């Protein structure tokens, strides 16, 4: 089994910052990609940022220049530094961990991020 747990969500004013963490544990032999998704009420879940094992990153256009994804391979942990937060960033943020040889990623339960205007 693989367990995925997010942390670091909360309430912040517009323009503020938060740092999310996601740790994978259990039967983790080789992690390929680690990603952050978010879902606001009534909206589709969308990819926010992704980092692969080689260090390549991808970002949604809406967060480029404001969010930074990073990874600590020794800790099987991925981070999302969120700066200059906007009310439209309000959502539940989910971590997805892709394991080599396993067909589907493992998902965390999510952490709420609320940005007040």
Short mmCIF file of N, CA, C and O in Angstrom, two decimals, residues 42-93:
data_model
loop_
_atom_site.label_atom_id
_atom_site.label_comp_id
_atom_site.label_asym_id
_atom_site.label_seq_id
_atom_site.Cartn_x
_atom_site.Cartn_y
_atom_site.Cartn_z
N UNK A 42 -18.08 23.05 -7.78
CA UNK A 42 -18.69 23.20 -9.08
C UNK A 42 -17.73 23.20 -10.25
O UNK A 42 -18.17 23.39 -11.40
N UNK A 43 -16.46 23.00 -10.00
CA UNK A 43 -15.46 23.03 -11.05
C UNK A 43 -14.83 21.66 -11.24
O UNK A 43 -14.88 20.80 -10.37
N UNK A 44 -14.22 21.47 -12.39
CA UNK A 44 -13.46 20.26 -12.66
C UNK A 44 -12.13 20.31 -11.93
O UNK A 44 -11.56 21.37 -11.69
N UNK A 45 -11.64 19.13 -11.58
CA UNK A 45 -10.31 19.07 -11.00
C UNK A 45 -9.28 19.41 -12.08
O UNK A 45 -9.35 18.92 -13.20
N UNK A 46 -8.33 20.27 -11.73
CA UNK A 46 -7.35 20.71 -12.69
C UNK A 46 -5.94 20.52 -12.16
O UNK A 46 -5.69 20.61 -10.96
N UNK A 47 -5.04 20.29 -13.09
CA UNK A 47 -3.63 20.16 -12.74
C UNK A 47 -3.06 21.54 -12.43
O UNK A 47 -3.21 22.48 -13.22
N UNK A 48 -2.40 21.66 -11.30
CA UNK A 48 -1.76 22.90 -10.91
C UNK A 48 -0.27 22.87 -11.24
O UNK A 48 0.26 23.81 -11.85
N UNK A 49 0.40 21.82 -10.83
CA UNK A 49 1.83 21.70 -11.06
C UNK A 49 2.24 20.24 -10.99
O UNK A 49 1.62 19.44 -10.29
N UNK A 50 3.30 19.90 -11.69
CA UNK A 50 3.80 18.54 -11.71
C UNK A 50 5.32 18.57 -11.77
O UNK A 50 5.91 19.41 -12.45
N UNK A 51 5.94 17.62 -11.09
CA UNK A 51 7.38 17.47 -11.16
C UNK A 51 7.68 15.99 -11.36
O UNK A 51 7.13 15.13 -10.67
N UNK A 52 8.55 15.68 -12.32
CA UNK A 52 8.90 14.31 -12.60
C UNK A 52 10.25 13.98 -11.96
O UNK A 52 10.91 14.85 -11.40
N UNK A 53 10.62 12.72 -12.05
CA UNK A 53 11.81 12.25 -11.34
C UNK A 53 13.08 12.97 -11.77
O UNK A 53 13.98 13.17 -10.95
N UNK A 54 13.14 13.37 -13.03
CA UNK A 54 14.32 14.08 -13.52
C UNK A 54 14.36 15.54 -13.15
O UNK A 54 15.35 16.22 -13.43
N UNK A 55 13.30 16.06 -12.54
CA UNK A 55 13.26 17.43 -12.10
C UNK A 55 12.48 18.37 -12.99
O UNK A 55 12.29 19.54 -12.62
N UNK A 56 12.02 17.91 -14.13
CA UNK A 56 11.24 18.75 -15.02
C UNK A 56 9.91 19.12 -14.38
O UNK A 56 9.26 18.27 -13.76
N UNK A 57 9.51 20.36 -14.53
CA UNK A 57 8.28 20.85 -13.93
C UNK A 57 7.32 21.36 -14.98
O UNK A 57 7.73 21.80 -16.06
N UNK A 58 6.04 21.31 -14.66
CA UNK A 58 4.98 21.87 -15.48
C UNK A 58 4.02 22.62 -14.57
O UNK A 58 3.75 22.18 -13.45
N UNK A 59 3.50 23.73 -15.07
CA UNK A 59 2.58 24.55 -14.30
C UNK A 59 1.38 24.94 -15.14
O UNK A 59 1.50 25.14 -16.36
N UNK A 60 0.25 25.06 -14.49
CA UNK A 60 -0.89 25.67 -15.13
C UNK A 60 -0.59 27.13 -15.42
O UNK A 60 0.10 27.80 -14.65
N UNK A 61 -1.12 27.63 -16.53
CA UNK A 61 -0.87 29.02 -16.88
C UNK A 61 -1.31 29.98 -15.78
O UNK A 61 -0.68 31.02 -15.57
N UNK A 62 -2.35 29.64 -15.07
CA UNK A 62 -2.90 30.53 -14.07
C UNK A 62 -1.99 30.70 -12.85
O UNK A 62 -2.19 31.65 -12.08
N UNK A 63 -1.02 29.81 -12.67
CA UNK A 63 -0.16 29.90 -11.49
C UNK A 63 1.30 30.15 -11.83
O UNK A 63 2.11 30.32 -10.91
N UNK A 64 1.64 30.20 -13.09
CA UNK A 64 3.03 30.44 -13.49
C UNK A 64 3.53 31.76 -12.93
O UNK A 64 2.85 32.78 -13.01
N UNK A 65 4.72 31.72 -12.37
CA UNK A 65 5.30 32.90 -11.77
C UNK A 65 4.91 33.13 -10.34
O UNK A 65 5.52 33.98 -9.67
N UNK A 66 3.91 32.41 -9.86
CA UNK A 66 3.45 32.57 -8.48
C UNK A 66 3.69 31.32 -7.64
O UNK A 66 4.00 31.42 -6.45
N UNK A 67 3.53 30.16 -8.24
CA UNK A 67 3.68 28.89 -7.52
C UNK A 67 4.97 28.21 -7.95
O UNK A 67 5.40 28.31 -9.11
N UNK A 68 5.58 27.49 -7.02
CA UNK A 68 6.78 26.72 -7.30
C UNK A 68 6.65 25.33 -6.71
O UNK A 68 6.38 25.18 -5.52
N UNK A 69 6.84 24.31 -7.54
CA UNK A 69 6.82 22.94 -7.07
C UNK A 69 8.25 22.46 -6.90
O UNK A 69 9.13 22.79 -7.71
N UNK A 70 8.50 21.72 -5.84
CA UNK A 70 9.81 21.16 -5.59
C UNK A 70 9.66 19.78 -4.96
O UNK A 70 8.57 19.39 -4.56
N UNK A 71 10.77 19.08 -4.87
CA UNK A 71 10.70 17.68 -4.48
C UNK A 71 11.92 17.30 -3.66
O UNK A 71 13.04 17.69 -3.98
N UNK A 72 11.69 16.53 -2.62
CA UNK A 72 12.76 15.95 -1.81
C UNK A 72 12.65 14.44 -1.99
O UNK A 72 11.83 13.79 -1.34
N UNK A 73 13.46 13.89 -2.86
CA UNK A 73 13.36 12.47 -3.18
C UNK A 73 13.68 11.58 -1.98
O UNK A 73 13.09 10.51 -1.83
N UNK A 74 14.60 12.00 -1.14
CA UNK A 74 14.97 11.20 0.03
C UNK A 74 13.80 11.06 1.00
O UNK A 74 13.70 10.06 1.71
N UNK A 75 12.93 12.05 1.04
CA UNK A 75 11.79 12.03 1.94
C UNK A 75 10.49 11.64 1.24
O UNK A 75 9.44 11.61 1.89
N UNK A 76 10.56 11.37 -0.06
CA UNK A 76 9.36 11.09 -0.85
C UNK A 76 8.30 12.16 -0.63
O UNK A 76 7.12 11.87 -0.42
N UNK A 77 8.74 13.39 -0.70
CA UNK A 77 7.89 14.52 -0.40
C UNK A 77 7.94 15.55 -1.51
O UNK A 77 9.01 15.81 -2.08
N UNK A 78 6.79 16.13 -1.81
CA UNK A 78 6.70 17.20 -2.78
C UNK A 78 6.09 18.41 -2.09
O UNK A 78 5.25 18.28 -1.19
N UNK A 79 6.52 19.59 -2.51
CA UNK A 79 6.07 20.83 -1.92
C UNK A 79 5.48 21.72 -2.99
O UNK A 79 5.84 21.64 -4.17
N UNK A 80 4.58 22.57 -2.57
CA UNK A 80 4.04 23.60 -3.45
C UNK A 80 4.08 24.92 -2.70
O UNK A 80 3.30 25.13 -1.77
N UNK A 81 5.00 25.77 -3.09
CA UNK A 81 5.09 27.11 -2.53
C UNK A 81 4.17 28.02 -3.32
O UNK A 81 4.34 28.17 -4.53
N UNK A 82 3.20 28.60 -2.65
CA UNK A 82 2.20 29.42 -3.30
C UNK A 82 2.34 30.85 -2.80
O UNK A 82 2.12 31.14 -1.62
N UNK A 83 2.70 31.74 -3.70
CA UNK A 83 2.86 33.15 -3.39
C UNK A 83 1.83 33.98 -4.15
O UNK A 83 1.25 33.52 -5.13
N UNK A 84 1.65 35.20 -3.71
CA UNK A 84 0.73 36.13 -4.36
C UNK A 84 -0.63 35.49 -4.59
O UNK A 84 -1.20 35.55 -5.68
N UNK A 85 -1.15 34.87 -3.56
CA UNK A 85 -2.40 34.12 -3.69
C UNK A 85 -3.57 35.03 -4.02
O UNK A 85 -3.64 36.17 -3.55
N UNK A 86 -4.47 34.50 -4.82
CA UNK A 86 -5.67 35.20 -5.26
C UNK A 86 -6.90 34.45 -4.79
O UNK A 86 -6.84 33.25 -4.57
N UNK A 87 -8.04 35.13 -4.67
CA UNK A 87 -9.26 34.42 -4.28
C UNK A 87 -9.60 33.25 -5.20
O UNK A 87 -10.13 32.25 -4.73
N UNK A 88 -9.28 33.36 -6.48
CA UNK A 88 -9.57 32.28 -7.40
C UNK A 88 -8.69 31.06 -7.19
O UNK A 88 -8.91 30.02 -7.82
N UNK A 89 -7.69 31.15 -6.33
CA UNK A 89 -6.89 29.99 -5.95
C UNK A 89 -7.59 29.14 -4.90
O UNK A 89 -7.10 28.05 -4.58
N UNK A 90 -8.69 29.62 -4.37
CA UNK A 90 -9.42 28.88 -3.35
C UNK A 90 -9.91 27.55 -3.92
O UNK A 90 -10.60 27.51 -4.94
N UNK A 91 -9.56 26.47 -3.26
CA UNK A 91 -9.91 25.13 -3.72
C UNK A 91 -9.40 24.11 -2.71
O UNK A 91 -8.64 24.44 -1.80
N UNK A 92 -9.82 22.87 -2.91
CA UNK A 92 -9.17 21.76 -2.23
C UNK A 92 -8.01 21.32 -3.10
O UNK A 92 -8.18 21.06 -4.30
N UNK A 93 -6.85 21.25 -2.51
CA UNK A 93 -5.64 20.87 -3.23
C UNK A 93 -5.30 19.42 -2.92
O UNK A 93 -5.24 19.01 -1.76
#
